[in-house]
Short mmCIF file of C-alpha atoms and ligand atoms in Angstrom, two decimals:
data_model
loop_
_atom_site.label_atom_id
_atom_site.label_comp_id
_atom_site.label_asym_id
_atom_site.label_seq_id
_atom_site.Cartn_x
_atom_site.Cartn_y
_atom_site.Cartn_z
CA MET A 1 -75.37 -113.19 47.63
CA PRO A 2 -75.24 -109.92 49.51
CA GLN A 3 -73.18 -109.76 52.62
CA PRO A 4 -75.49 -110.47 55.65
CA HIS A 5 -75.68 -107.59 57.98
CA LEU A 6 -74.19 -107.80 61.55
CA ARG A 7 -77.12 -107.13 63.63
CA THR A 8 -77.41 -105.97 67.30
CA VAL A 9 -80.60 -105.65 69.09
CA VAL A 10 -80.95 -103.30 72.07
CA VAL A 11 -83.98 -103.37 74.28
CA LEU A 12 -84.55 -100.34 76.66
CA ALA A 13 -85.76 -101.61 80.01
CA ALA A 14 -84.21 -99.41 82.55
CA GLY A 15 -87.20 -97.13 83.27
CA GLU A 16 -89.21 -97.54 86.46
CA GLY A 17 -92.76 -97.33 84.96
CA LYS A 18 -93.91 -95.06 87.71
CA ARG A 19 -97.48 -95.09 86.63
CA MET A 20 -97.77 -98.95 87.05
CA LYS A 21 -97.54 -98.17 90.91
CA SER A 22 -95.87 -101.49 91.42
CA THR A 23 -92.87 -103.02 93.22
CA LEU A 24 -92.35 -105.13 90.08
CA PRO A 25 -90.39 -103.37 87.38
CA LYS A 26 -92.90 -102.48 84.49
CA VAL A 27 -91.22 -104.78 81.83
CA LEU A 28 -91.78 -107.85 84.16
CA HIS A 29 -95.49 -107.49 84.23
CA PRO A 30 -97.10 -110.47 82.61
CA LEU A 31 -99.37 -110.54 79.57
CA LEU A 32 -100.87 -113.72 78.47
CA GLY A 33 -97.77 -115.94 78.99
CA ARG A 34 -94.80 -113.75 78.73
CA THR A 35 -93.56 -110.61 80.47
CA LEU A 36 -93.83 -107.31 78.52
CA LEU A 37 -89.95 -107.84 78.02
CA GLY A 38 -90.50 -111.43 76.97
CA HIS A 39 -92.89 -110.31 74.21
CA VAL A 40 -90.50 -107.71 73.01
CA LEU A 41 -87.56 -110.21 72.78
CA SER A 42 -89.67 -112.74 70.86
CA ALA A 43 -90.80 -110.21 68.50
CA ALA A 44 -86.99 -109.52 67.87
CA ALA A 45 -86.07 -113.22 67.91
CA PRO A 46 -86.42 -113.73 64.05
CA LEU A 47 -83.93 -111.05 63.31
CA ALA A 48 -81.34 -113.67 64.31
CA ALA A 49 -79.35 -110.90 65.91
CA ASP A 50 -75.64 -111.42 66.47
CA ARG A 51 -76.05 -110.03 69.99
CA THR A 52 -78.88 -108.76 72.09
CA VAL A 53 -78.38 -106.17 74.77
CA VAL A 54 -80.84 -105.28 77.37
CA VAL A 55 -80.49 -102.07 79.19
CA VAL A 56 -81.54 -102.51 82.86
CA GLY A 57 -81.91 -100.08 85.77
CA HIS A 58 -84.93 -100.06 87.93
CA GLY A 59 -85.25 -103.52 89.52
CA ALA A 60 -82.05 -104.51 87.66
CA ASP A 61 -81.59 -107.72 89.71
CA GLN A 62 -85.12 -108.85 89.02
CA VAL A 63 -84.78 -108.10 85.43
CA ARG A 64 -81.49 -109.87 85.15
CA SER A 65 -82.75 -112.96 86.76
CA HIS A 66 -85.76 -113.00 84.42
CA LEU A 67 -83.44 -112.64 81.53
CA ASP A 68 -81.34 -115.67 82.71
CA GLU A 69 -84.44 -117.70 82.47
CA ILE A 70 -85.99 -116.52 79.24
CA ALA A 71 -83.13 -115.22 77.18
CA PRO A 72 -79.78 -116.53 78.71
CA ASP A 73 -77.90 -115.29 75.55
CA ALA A 74 -78.94 -111.69 76.04
CA THR A 75 -76.56 -109.47 77.76
CA PRO A 76 -77.94 -107.14 80.49
CA VAL A 77 -76.16 -103.69 80.65
CA LEU A 78 -76.68 -101.58 83.72
CA GLN A 79 -77.86 -98.01 83.30
CA ALA A 80 -77.46 -96.87 86.88
CA GLU A 81 -79.28 -93.51 86.30
CA GLN A 82 -81.96 -93.07 83.87
CA LEU A 83 -80.58 -90.07 81.91
CA GLY A 84 -82.72 -90.63 78.75
CA THR A 85 -83.26 -93.06 75.85
CA GLY A 86 -80.18 -91.80 74.09
CA HIS A 87 -78.07 -92.17 77.10
CA ALA A 88 -79.35 -95.74 77.42
CA VAL A 89 -78.42 -96.82 73.92
CA ARG A 90 -74.96 -95.02 74.33
CA ILE A 91 -74.40 -97.16 77.37
CA ALA A 92 -75.51 -100.45 75.59
CA LEU A 93 -73.14 -99.81 72.58
CA GLU A 94 -70.23 -99.20 74.98
CA ALA A 95 -70.74 -102.89 76.01
CA VAL A 96 -70.52 -104.30 72.44
CA PRO A 97 -67.54 -104.22 70.11
CA GLU A 98 -67.39 -101.29 67.63
CA GLY A 99 -68.35 -102.51 64.22
CA ALA A 100 -70.51 -102.09 61.12
CA GLY A 101 -74.09 -103.41 60.74
CA THR A 102 -77.50 -102.53 62.01
CA VAL A 103 -78.54 -101.65 65.55
CA VAL A 104 -82.20 -102.38 66.15
CA VAL A 105 -83.58 -100.42 69.19
CA ILE A 106 -86.70 -101.40 70.74
CA ASN A 107 -88.59 -99.84 73.83
CA GLY A 108 -89.15 -102.60 76.38
CA ASP A 109 -92.86 -101.73 76.82
CA VAL A 110 -94.47 -102.47 73.28
CA PRO A 111 -95.51 -106.03 73.81
CA LEU A 112 -98.04 -106.19 70.85
CA LEU A 113 -95.12 -105.69 68.33
CA ARG A 114 -95.19 -108.45 65.54
CA PRO A 115 -91.97 -110.02 64.45
CA GLU A 116 -93.10 -109.36 60.86
CA THR A 117 -93.33 -105.56 61.54
CA VAL A 118 -89.89 -105.20 63.09
CA GLY A 119 -88.55 -107.51 60.32
CA ALA A 120 -89.95 -105.35 57.70
CA LEU A 121 -88.62 -102.18 59.35
CA VAL A 122 -85.05 -103.69 59.40
CA THR A 123 -85.32 -105.02 55.87
CA ALA A 124 -86.50 -101.55 54.57
CA HIS A 125 -83.62 -99.78 56.60
CA GLU A 126 -80.94 -102.16 55.19
CA GLU A 127 -82.19 -102.13 51.76
CA ALA A 128 -82.38 -98.28 51.61
CA ALA A 129 -78.96 -98.12 53.37
CA ALA A 130 -80.46 -95.47 55.56
CA ALA A 131 -78.56 -94.05 58.52
CA ALA A 132 -81.63 -94.33 60.81
CA THR A 133 -85.36 -95.64 60.21
CA VAL A 134 -88.11 -95.00 62.62
CA LEU A 135 -91.27 -97.18 62.87
CA ALA A 136 -94.11 -94.79 62.84
CA ALA A 137 -97.91 -95.03 63.09
CA GLU A 138 -100.83 -92.88 62.54
CA VAL A 139 -102.90 -93.08 65.88
CA PRO A 140 -106.23 -91.67 66.92
CA ASP A 141 -104.82 -90.30 70.20
CA PRO A 142 -101.11 -89.26 70.11
CA THR A 143 -101.08 -87.83 73.62
CA GLY A 144 -97.76 -88.18 75.38
CA LEU A 145 -95.96 -89.73 72.33
CA GLY A 146 -93.17 -88.11 70.18
CA ARG A 147 -94.43 -86.77 66.84
CA ILE A 148 -93.02 -87.40 63.53
CA VAL A 149 -92.34 -84.01 61.89
CA ARG A 150 -91.91 -84.17 58.16
CA ASP A 151 -90.84 -81.49 55.65
CA ALA A 152 -92.76 -80.09 52.67
CA ASP A 153 -91.69 -83.04 50.67
CA GLY A 154 -92.92 -85.62 53.26
CA ARG A 155 -89.48 -86.56 54.36
CA LEU A 156 -88.62 -86.98 57.98
CA GLU A 157 -87.23 -83.72 59.60
CA GLN A 158 -87.14 -84.59 63.12
CA ILE A 159 -88.93 -86.33 66.03
CA VAL A 160 -90.34 -83.99 68.58
CA GLU A 161 -91.55 -85.08 72.07
CA GLU A 162 -94.94 -83.86 73.02
CA ARG A 163 -93.58 -81.71 75.94
CA ASP A 164 -91.08 -79.96 73.59
CA ALA A 165 -93.67 -79.50 70.67
CA ASP A 166 -95.32 -76.44 69.55
CA PRO A 167 -99.10 -76.47 69.00
CA ALA A 168 -98.70 -77.28 65.24
CA GLN A 169 -96.58 -80.21 66.06
CA ARG A 170 -98.78 -81.48 68.78
CA ALA A 171 -101.55 -81.66 66.13
CA ILE A 172 -99.62 -84.34 64.27
CA ARG A 173 -101.12 -87.81 64.74
CA GLU A 174 -98.14 -89.76 63.17
CA ILE A 175 -96.09 -90.85 66.26
CA ASN A 176 -92.78 -92.56 66.99
CA ALA A 177 -93.48 -96.19 68.09
CA GLY A 178 -90.16 -96.38 70.01
CA ILE A 179 -88.74 -99.00 67.49
CA TYR A 180 -85.77 -98.14 65.25
CA ALA A 181 -83.05 -99.39 63.02
CA PHE A 182 -79.70 -97.52 62.74
CA ASP A 183 -76.48 -97.83 60.93
CA ALA A 184 -74.12 -98.70 63.82
CA ALA A 185 -71.25 -96.44 62.94
CA ARG A 186 -73.38 -93.30 62.24
CA LEU A 187 -75.54 -93.96 65.38
CA ARG A 188 -72.41 -94.04 67.62
CA ASP A 189 -71.25 -90.88 66.05
CA ALA A 190 -74.67 -89.15 66.59
CA LEU A 191 -74.99 -90.38 70.12
CA GLY A 192 -71.79 -88.54 71.04
CA LYS A 193 -73.40 -85.28 70.01
CA LEU A 194 -76.69 -85.55 71.92
CA SER A 195 -77.63 -82.51 74.12
CA THR A 196 -79.74 -82.38 77.04
CA ASP A 197 -81.31 -79.24 75.99
CA ASN A 198 -85.05 -80.34 76.41
CA ASP A 199 -87.93 -80.10 78.86
CA GLN A 200 -86.79 -83.20 80.72
CA GLY A 201 -82.98 -82.43 80.55
CA GLU A 202 -82.44 -85.99 79.12
CA GLU A 203 -80.45 -87.38 76.24
CA TYR A 204 -83.05 -88.18 73.69
CA LEU A 205 -82.56 -91.06 71.27
CA THR A 206 -85.09 -89.37 69.03
CA ASP A 207 -82.74 -86.25 68.50
CA VAL A 208 -80.42 -88.72 66.54
CA PHE A 209 -82.68 -88.26 63.60
CA GLY A 210 -82.63 -84.51 63.57
CA LEU A 211 -78.78 -84.50 63.94
CA LEU A 212 -78.25 -87.16 61.13
CA ARG A 213 -80.76 -85.24 58.77
CA SER A 214 -78.87 -82.00 59.49
CA ALA A 215 -75.61 -83.73 58.59
CA GLY A 216 -77.16 -84.75 55.30
CA GLU A 217 -77.59 -88.36 56.07
CA PRO A 218 -80.47 -90.41 54.79
CA VAL A 219 -83.11 -90.92 57.55
CA ALA A 220 -86.42 -92.88 56.88
CA VAL A 221 -89.87 -93.55 58.31
CA HIS A 222 -91.31 -96.91 58.11
CA VAL A 223 -95.09 -96.81 58.81
CA ALA A 224 -96.71 -99.75 60.67
CA ALA A 225 -99.76 -101.10 58.88
CA ASP A 226 -101.60 -101.61 62.26
CA HIS A 227 -101.06 -98.95 64.94
CA VAL A 228 -102.18 -101.36 67.60
CA GLU A 229 -98.86 -103.02 67.48
CA THR A 230 -97.29 -99.90 68.47
CA LEU A 231 -99.23 -99.28 71.69
CA GLY A 232 -97.09 -98.86 74.75
CA CYS A 233 -97.87 -99.86 78.37
CA ASN A 234 -97.75 -97.13 80.99
CA ASP A 235 -100.27 -98.09 83.58
CA ARG A 236 -102.41 -101.09 84.59
CA VAL A 237 -105.41 -99.80 82.63
CA GLU A 238 -103.35 -99.84 79.46
CA LEU A 239 -101.93 -103.23 80.42
CA ALA A 240 -105.54 -104.67 80.71
CA SER A 241 -106.49 -103.19 77.47
CA LEU A 242 -103.36 -104.68 75.80
CA ARG A 243 -104.23 -107.94 77.27
CA ARG A 244 -107.70 -107.83 75.52
CA LEU A 245 -106.19 -106.88 72.25
CA LEU A 246 -103.70 -109.68 72.50
CA ARG A 247 -106.36 -112.20 73.59
CA ASP A 248 -108.26 -111.30 70.42
CA ARG A 249 -105.28 -111.56 68.32
CA VAL A 250 -104.35 -115.10 69.81
CA ASN A 251 -108.03 -116.31 69.63
CA GLU A 252 -108.49 -115.40 66.07
CA ALA A 253 -105.27 -117.07 65.00
CA TRP A 254 -106.46 -120.41 66.71
CA MET A 255 -110.02 -120.15 65.14
CA ARG A 256 -108.18 -119.76 61.77
CA THR A 257 -106.21 -122.99 62.29
CA GLY A 258 -109.44 -124.97 62.97
CA VAL A 259 -109.96 -124.69 66.66
CA SER A 260 -113.39 -123.82 67.86
CA LEU A 261 -113.80 -121.21 70.53
CA LEU A 262 -117.55 -121.00 71.68
CA ASP A 263 -116.98 -117.70 73.52
CA PRO A 264 -113.73 -115.91 72.38
CA ALA A 265 -114.59 -112.89 74.66
CA THR A 266 -114.14 -115.11 77.85
CA THR A 267 -111.40 -117.42 76.46
CA TRP A 268 -107.82 -116.50 77.52
CA ILE A 269 -105.01 -118.42 75.78
CA ASP A 270 -101.36 -117.56 76.61
CA VAL A 271 -99.12 -117.16 73.57
CA THR A 272 -97.11 -120.17 74.69
CA VAL A 273 -100.07 -122.67 74.44
CA ALA A 274 -100.60 -125.05 71.56
CA LEU A 275 -103.98 -126.54 70.34
CA ASP A 276 -104.72 -129.11 67.67
CA ARG A 277 -107.39 -129.00 64.97
CA ASP A 278 -110.92 -129.56 66.11
CA ALA A 279 -110.24 -128.85 69.78
CA VAL A 280 -113.28 -127.16 71.17
CA VAL A 281 -112.87 -124.66 73.87
CA ASP A 282 -115.96 -123.61 75.77
CA GLN A 283 -116.73 -120.30 77.60
CA ASN A 284 -114.78 -118.73 80.52
CA THR A 285 -111.61 -120.89 80.05
CA GLN A 286 -107.90 -119.86 80.67
CA LEU A 287 -105.10 -121.97 78.95
CA ARG A 288 -101.76 -121.00 80.41
CA GLY A 289 -98.10 -121.60 80.12
CA ALA A 290 -96.88 -124.82 78.36
CA THR A 291 -100.54 -126.15 78.04
CA VAL A 292 -101.15 -128.43 74.97
CA VAL A 293 -104.62 -129.52 73.86
CA GLY A 294 -104.95 -132.40 71.44
CA SER A 295 -107.32 -132.66 68.54
CA GLY A 296 -111.11 -133.13 69.20
CA ALA A 297 -110.56 -132.42 72.92
CA LEU A 298 -113.35 -130.52 74.68
CA ILE A 299 -112.11 -127.96 77.25
CA GLY A 300 -114.54 -125.96 79.34
CA PRO A 301 -116.71 -124.30 80.29
CA ASP A 302 -115.13 -122.78 83.35
CA VAL A 303 -111.66 -124.57 83.09
CA THR A 304 -108.10 -123.36 83.93
CA LEU A 305 -105.25 -125.30 82.69
CA VAL A 306 -101.70 -124.40 83.55
CA ASP A 307 -98.81 -126.32 81.99
CA THR A 308 -101.17 -129.14 81.32
CA ILE A 309 -101.04 -131.62 78.43
CA VAL A 310 -104.56 -132.85 77.30
CA GLY A 311 -104.68 -135.76 74.80
CA PRO A 312 -106.82 -136.02 71.70
CA GLY A 313 -110.55 -136.50 72.40
CA ALA A 314 -110.25 -135.89 76.04
CA SER A 315 -112.69 -133.79 77.91
CA VAL A 316 -112.11 -131.37 80.88
CA VAL A 317 -115.14 -129.65 82.35
CA ARG A 318 -115.35 -126.95 85.08
CA SER A 319 -111.87 -127.99 86.57
CA HIS A 320 -108.47 -126.57 87.48
CA ALA A 321 -105.29 -128.41 86.49
CA VAL A 322 -101.68 -127.52 87.00
CA GLY A 323 -98.82 -129.52 85.63
CA ALA A 324 -101.05 -132.47 84.86
CA GLU A 325 -101.38 -134.86 81.84
CA VAL A 326 -104.75 -136.03 80.67
CA GLY A 327 -104.41 -139.04 78.30
CA GLU A 328 -106.38 -139.61 75.08
CA GLY A 329 -110.11 -139.85 75.54
CA ALA A 330 -109.79 -139.42 79.37
CA SER A 331 -112.46 -137.41 81.12
CA VAL A 332 -112.06 -134.88 83.84
CA GLY A 333 -114.59 -133.05 86.06
CA PRO A 334 -116.98 -131.40 86.66
CA TYR A 335 -115.12 -129.93 89.61
CA ALA A 336 -111.87 -131.71 89.58
CA TYR A 337 -108.56 -130.51 90.70
CA LEU A 338 -105.52 -132.00 89.02
CA ARG A 339 -102.18 -130.95 90.60
CA PRO A 340 -98.58 -131.35 89.50
CA ALA A 341 -97.68 -134.81 88.16
CA ALA A 342 -101.25 -135.98 88.14
CA ARG A 343 -101.17 -138.44 85.00
CA LEU A 344 -104.28 -139.89 83.57
CA ALA A 345 -103.82 -142.58 80.98
CA GLY A 346 -106.06 -143.05 78.09
CA LYS A 347 -109.78 -143.25 78.81
CA ALA A 348 -109.13 -142.68 82.48
CA LYS A 349 -111.67 -140.85 84.45
CA VAL A 350 -111.50 -138.33 87.24
CA GLY A 351 -114.83 -137.18 88.31
CA THR A 352 -116.61 -134.76 90.60
CA PHE A 353 -114.92 -133.32 93.72
CA VAL A 354 -111.79 -135.38 93.04
CA GLU A 355 -108.28 -134.05 93.65
CA VAL A 356 -105.31 -135.88 92.17
CA LYS A 357 -101.64 -135.06 92.88
CA ASN A 358 -98.42 -136.92 91.85
CA SER A 359 -100.30 -139.99 90.87
CA GLN A 360 -100.66 -142.20 87.75
CA ILE A 361 -104.18 -143.44 86.97
CA GLY A 362 -103.89 -146.23 84.51
CA ALA A 363 -105.82 -146.66 81.26
CA GLY A 364 -109.52 -147.03 81.72
CA SER A 365 -109.42 -146.64 85.52
CA LYS A 366 -112.01 -144.39 87.21
CA VAL A 367 -111.91 -142.23 90.34
CA PRO A 368 -115.40 -140.94 89.84
CA HIS A 369 -116.53 -139.10 93.23
CA LEU A 370 -115.44 -137.05 96.22
CA THR A 371 -111.85 -138.58 96.41
CA TYR A 372 -108.25 -137.32 97.07
CA VAL A 373 -105.62 -139.30 95.34
CA GLY A 374 -102.13 -138.27 96.37
CA ASP A 375 -98.68 -140.06 95.72
CA ALA A 376 -100.43 -143.14 94.24
CA THR A 377 -100.03 -145.58 91.36
CA ILE A 378 -103.30 -147.02 90.21
CA GLY A 379 -103.15 -149.73 87.49
CA GLU A 380 -105.59 -150.32 84.50
CA GLN A 381 -109.34 -150.73 84.50
CA THR A 382 -109.61 -150.30 88.28
CA ASN A 383 -112.53 -148.47 90.13
CA ILE A 384 -111.99 -146.30 93.25
CA GLY A 385 -115.13 -146.13 95.30
CA ALA A 386 -116.59 -142.84 96.22
CA ALA A 387 -115.36 -140.72 99.06
CA SER A 388 -111.85 -142.27 99.46
CA VAL A 389 -108.65 -140.76 100.63
CA PHE A 390 -105.21 -141.74 99.82
CA VAL A 391 -103.60 -140.95 103.21
CA ASN A 392 -100.14 -140.05 101.95
CA TYR A 393 -98.74 -137.85 104.72
CA ASP A 394 -97.58 -139.02 108.17
CA GLY A 395 -96.93 -135.35 109.23
CA VAL A 396 -93.30 -135.65 108.15
CA ASN A 397 -92.98 -137.67 105.00
CA LYS A 398 -95.03 -138.54 102.04
CA HIS A 399 -95.72 -142.32 101.17
CA ARG A 400 -97.07 -144.02 98.13
CA THR A 401 -100.06 -146.11 97.67
CA VAL A 402 -100.08 -148.78 94.74
CA ILE A 403 -103.33 -150.18 93.56
CA GLY A 404 -103.24 -152.86 90.84
CA SER A 405 -105.26 -153.37 87.76
CA HIS A 406 -108.99 -154.50 87.66
CA ALA A 407 -109.28 -153.74 91.33
CA ARG A 408 -112.55 -152.53 92.94
CA THR A 409 -112.22 -150.50 96.13
CA GLY A 410 -115.14 -149.91 98.24
CA ALA A 411 -116.65 -146.46 98.93
CA ASP A 412 -115.19 -144.42 101.77
CA ASN A 413 -111.96 -146.19 102.01
CA MET A 414 -108.72 -144.76 103.63
CA PHE A 415 -105.58 -146.07 102.06
CA VAL A 416 -102.90 -145.42 104.74
CA ALA A 417 -99.55 -145.29 102.83
CA PRO A 418 -97.30 -147.01 102.21
CA VAL A 419 -99.82 -149.71 101.23
CA GLU A 420 -100.64 -151.92 98.31
CA VAL A 421 -103.81 -153.46 96.93
CA GLY A 422 -103.21 -156.08 94.38
CA ASP A 423 -104.48 -156.93 90.98
CA GLY A 424 -108.03 -157.87 90.89
CA ALA A 425 -108.44 -157.26 94.58
CA TYR A 426 -111.55 -155.82 96.35
CA THR A 427 -111.96 -153.72 99.48
CA ALA A 428 -114.99 -153.44 101.56
CA ALA A 429 -116.81 -150.07 101.95
CA GLY A 430 -115.76 -147.94 104.87
CA SER A 431 -112.41 -149.73 105.33
CA VAL A 432 -109.25 -148.12 106.61
CA ILE A 433 -106.73 -150.16 104.61
CA VAL A 434 -103.43 -150.22 106.63
CA ASP A 435 -102.12 -153.62 105.41
CA ASP A 436 -101.49 -154.80 101.84
CA VAL A 437 -104.33 -156.61 100.23
CA PRO A 438 -103.05 -159.45 98.07
CA ALA A 439 -104.18 -159.99 94.39
CA GLY A 440 -107.68 -161.29 94.29
CA ALA A 441 -108.45 -160.82 98.14
CA MET A 442 -111.33 -158.88 99.66
CA GLY A 443 -109.82 -156.40 102.14
CA VAL A 444 -112.25 -155.59 105.03
CA ALA A 445 -111.30 -153.31 107.80
CA ARG A 446 -114.19 -152.04 109.80
CA ALA A 447 -116.23 -152.69 112.84
CA ARG A 448 -119.19 -155.05 112.72
CA GLN A 449 -122.55 -153.35 112.76
CA ARG A 450 -124.99 -154.17 115.70
CA ASN A 451 -128.59 -153.10 115.81
CA ILE A 452 -130.30 -152.30 119.17
CA GLU A 453 -133.88 -153.34 118.67
CA GLY A 454 -136.65 -150.86 119.89
CA TRP A 455 -134.06 -148.13 120.76
CA VAL A 456 -136.08 -145.32 119.11
CA VAL A 457 -139.36 -146.36 120.57
CA LYS A 458 -137.93 -146.24 124.04
CA ARG A 459 -135.40 -143.39 123.87
CA ARG A 460 -137.14 -141.14 121.48
CA ALA A 461 -140.71 -141.79 122.60
CA GLY A 462 -143.30 -139.36 121.15
CA THR A 463 -141.44 -138.41 118.13
CA ALA A 464 -142.62 -138.87 114.59
CA ALA A 465 -139.68 -141.42 114.14
CA ALA A 466 -140.94 -143.47 117.23
CA GLU A 467 -144.48 -143.39 115.87
CA ALA A 468 -143.45 -144.48 112.51
CA ALA A 469 -141.22 -147.22 114.05
CA GLN A 470 -144.19 -148.48 116.15
CA ARG A 471 -146.50 -148.58 113.08
CA ALA A 472 -143.89 -150.65 111.34
CA GLY A 473 -143.47 -153.06 114.20
CA GLY A 474 -140.29 -151.48 115.49
CA ALA A 475 -141.32 -151.63 119.24
CA LYS A 476 -139.85 -154.97 119.50
CA GLY A 477 -137.17 -155.14 122.09
CA ALA A 478 -137.85 -151.60 123.45
CA SER A 479 -138.46 -152.90 126.99
CA ASP A 480 -134.72 -154.19 126.97
CA VAL A 481 -133.36 -150.79 126.17
CA ALA A 482 -131.84 -148.88 129.20
CA PRO A 483 -133.39 -145.60 130.33
CA ALA A 484 -131.52 -142.33 129.25
CA ALA A 485 -129.06 -141.17 131.88
CA SER A 486 -130.37 -137.49 131.72
CA ASP A 487 -132.79 -135.31 129.70
CA SER A 488 -129.97 -133.45 127.97
CA GLU A 489 -128.46 -136.82 127.06
CA ALA A 490 -131.75 -137.97 125.72
CA MET A 491 -132.00 -134.77 123.64
CA HIS A 492 -128.49 -135.14 122.14
CA GLY A 493 -127.71 -138.57 121.00
CA ARG A 494 -124.03 -137.48 120.67
CA ALA A 495 -123.38 -137.79 124.32
CA GLU A 496 -123.90 -141.58 124.10
CA THR A 497 -121.44 -141.81 121.21
CA VAL A 498 -118.72 -140.28 123.27
CA GLY A 499 -119.60 -141.94 126.59
CA GLY A 500 -120.60 -145.10 124.82
CA THR A 501 -122.58 -146.23 127.89
CA SER A 502 -126.05 -146.38 126.85
CA GLY A 503 -126.33 -146.20 123.05
CA PRO A 504 -124.78 -146.91 119.76
CA GLY A 505 -122.27 -144.60 118.23
CA ASP A 506 -124.05 -144.64 114.92
CA THR A 507 -126.43 -141.92 115.94
CA ALA A 508 -123.70 -139.38 115.62
CA THR A 509 -124.13 -139.24 111.86
CA ASP A 510 -127.07 -136.89 111.67
C1 UD1 B 1 -90.25 -92.58 74.00
C2 UD1 B 1 -89.89 -91.78 72.79
C3 UD1 B 1 -91.15 -91.13 72.12
C4 UD1 B 1 -91.94 -92.34 71.59
C5 UD1 B 1 -92.33 -93.14 72.77
C6 UD1 B 1 -92.98 -94.53 72.42
C7 UD1 B 1 -87.78 -90.67 73.53
C8 UD1 B 1 -87.08 -89.50 73.92
N1 UD1 B 1 -89.06 -90.72 73.30
O1 UD1 B 1 -91.11 -91.71 74.95
O2 UD1 B 1 -90.69 -90.33 71.05
O3 UD1 B 1 -93.22 -91.81 71.14
O4 UD1 B 1 -91.15 -93.52 73.51
O5 UD1 B 1 -93.44 -95.11 73.45
O6 UD1 B 1 -87.13 -91.77 73.26
N2 UD1 B 1 -85.55 -96.12 79.16
C9 UD1 B 1 -84.22 -96.46 79.49
N3 UD1 B 1 -83.42 -95.64 80.18
C10 UD1 B 1 -83.78 -94.22 80.12
C11 UD1 B 1 -85.04 -93.88 79.81
C12 UD1 B 1 -85.90 -94.79 79.21
O7 UD1 B 1 -83.98 -97.64 79.45
O8 UD1 B 1 -82.87 -93.41 80.71
C13 UD1 B 1 -86.34 -97.06 78.65
C14 UD1 B 1 -87.79 -97.20 79.33
O9 UD1 B 1 -87.65 -98.24 80.25
C15 UD1 B 1 -88.72 -97.61 78.21
C16 UD1 B 1 -88.19 -96.92 77.01
O10 UD1 B 1 -86.85 -96.66 77.33
O11 UD1 B 1 -88.83 -99.02 77.98
C17 UD1 B 1 -88.84 -95.69 76.57
O12 UD1 B 1 -88.85 -94.82 77.66
P1 UD1 B 1 -90.03 -93.79 78.16
O13 UD1 B 1 -89.58 -92.99 79.28
O14 UD1 B 1 -91.23 -94.64 78.25
O15 UD1 B 1 -90.13 -92.91 76.87
P2 UD1 B 1 -91.42 -92.17 76.52
O16 UD1 B 1 -91.58 -90.83 77.14
O17 UD1 B 1 -92.52 -93.03 76.38
MG1 MG B 2 -93.11 -95.01 77.31
#
C-alpha cells in the first residue's frame, strides 16, 4: 500500500467580486441550493482533505458565519488586504503546520467544478510526483483569463495573465481554470520568491509555475474534459448562465435515474433535492433545499416546494409549500399554500385556496376548499367544510384546535381556538365554534333565520325582482312591511343592516 498523501485544500474567497455590484460577497451568491463557495467545497469534499482552509477578506464575517453552517470543520483565514492569489495562498499556509503532502488550491468562484475532475487532477499530480499541476481547459473565449504557455515540446512553460500577455500569448485559447495541486514543500518555497512585478502589482499564484519550471522542477498541465466545469462567475449575467448550465446538468442526471421531467427548461431542482424513480415533474416547477419527492409522485405544473417531503404517489398541483410533509397518496392543490409543519398523512387532501400551517391532517381527511388551517390537529377520515377558518390567534398568543376522526364540520365555520370537536361530531354550516363539541354531537352556533314576507314587493317596487316576486305569488304580506325611512335608505339596503330598524341584515350580502 502506498503511503496516503496528506492533503490540504485551500479555497480562495477573499475577493470582493466588484462586478457583481452586490453587498453580498460574491462567493455567497446562491446557485441552485448552495452558495458558490458551497459548490466549491462540495466538489473538494471527496478529496477527504486532512484540513480545509478558506481565505476570507471581503465580507469576512458573513463568509465565516456561512462556513460555520455549511463546513464547520473548515478553517477561515483572514487576508485583510487582497494582494493577490499568491499572497492569499501564502497566508493560508501560514495557518497550517508545515509538512509534506499535497496542497489543492481552488478559486472560490468556479461552482460547476465536478468532484471527479478535481479528483482526477489530484491523482494525476500525486502519481506523477509533480511539483505543481494546473487544471487547464480549451475555451471558445479566453478573454480575461490566464493563458497556458507551452514550450516547443508541449510542456508548461508559464501561466501568463491576459493583461501581462503579448499578442501571441493572448491568441492562446488554453486557459488556467484557477484550480491547482501543489507539492506542499515546494509550493511554500516558491511562494516566498513571488514578485509583484506585473500589471496589477500583485503576488500571482500562477507565477509559482514559471518559478518551479526555471528551477528544473516538474510542473504539469491536467486538461479538463469539459471546459464548462471551469467557468468562473464574475457578474450576475454569468451567474444566470451558470444557473442554466447547472439546471441542465441536474435535470439530465435525474432523468437518467428514472424521473420524468415534462419540461426540463422550466424545471429548477436544487442540487440538494432527492427524487425517487417514476416521480413526474411537470412544467414550471422549482424544487428547493431539502425537498424529497417519493416514487410515482406528480409535482406540477406551477409548483414550488421548499424543504418539503412528498410521499410516494402523492400529487401537488399549482401550489407553494415550505417545510411541509405530504403523505403517501395525498393530494394538494390546485392553489394551495402549505407552510412550515403542515403535515398531511396518507391520502389526505388539501384542495383549492387552502392554507395550512403547523397542523396535522390525518389519514384520508379532507380540507377541500377556501380554508385556513392553523395550529390544528385533525384526525382521520374527517371532512372540513368549505370556507372555514381555524381562528388560532388572539392577537398575542396562538392556540390549537383539535378535531377528531370521522368528523363532518359544516361550511363557513370559525373554530375559535383553543377548542375541540370530538370524534364523529358534526357542526352546522355558518357556525362560530367557541365551545367544545363532544363526540357524536351536532354543534350549532348561529342566529335563526327569519323571512319577512312581501318585503321586496313593498320596498323594491318597480324592480325586476319585485315583478318576478309578484308573478311567483311573493306579494303576500307586503302590506305588513313598514315603509322605507328615506329614499337613500330604500336605494341602499345596507343602511337597514346597520340600523336594523326596518329590514333584515341578510340583504347586506350582495
Ligand atoms: C485567476 C488566475 C487566472 C485564471 C483565473 C481563473 C491569478 C493571478 N490568475 O485570475 O490565471 O485564469 O483566476 O478564474 O491567480 N482572491 C483572494 N485574494 C486575493 C485575490 C484573489 O482570495 O488577494 C480570490 C478571489 O476571491 C477569487 C480567486 O482568488 O475567488 C481568484 O481571484 P480573481 O481576482 O478572480 O483572479 P482572476 O483575475 O480571475
Ligand atoms: Mg476571477
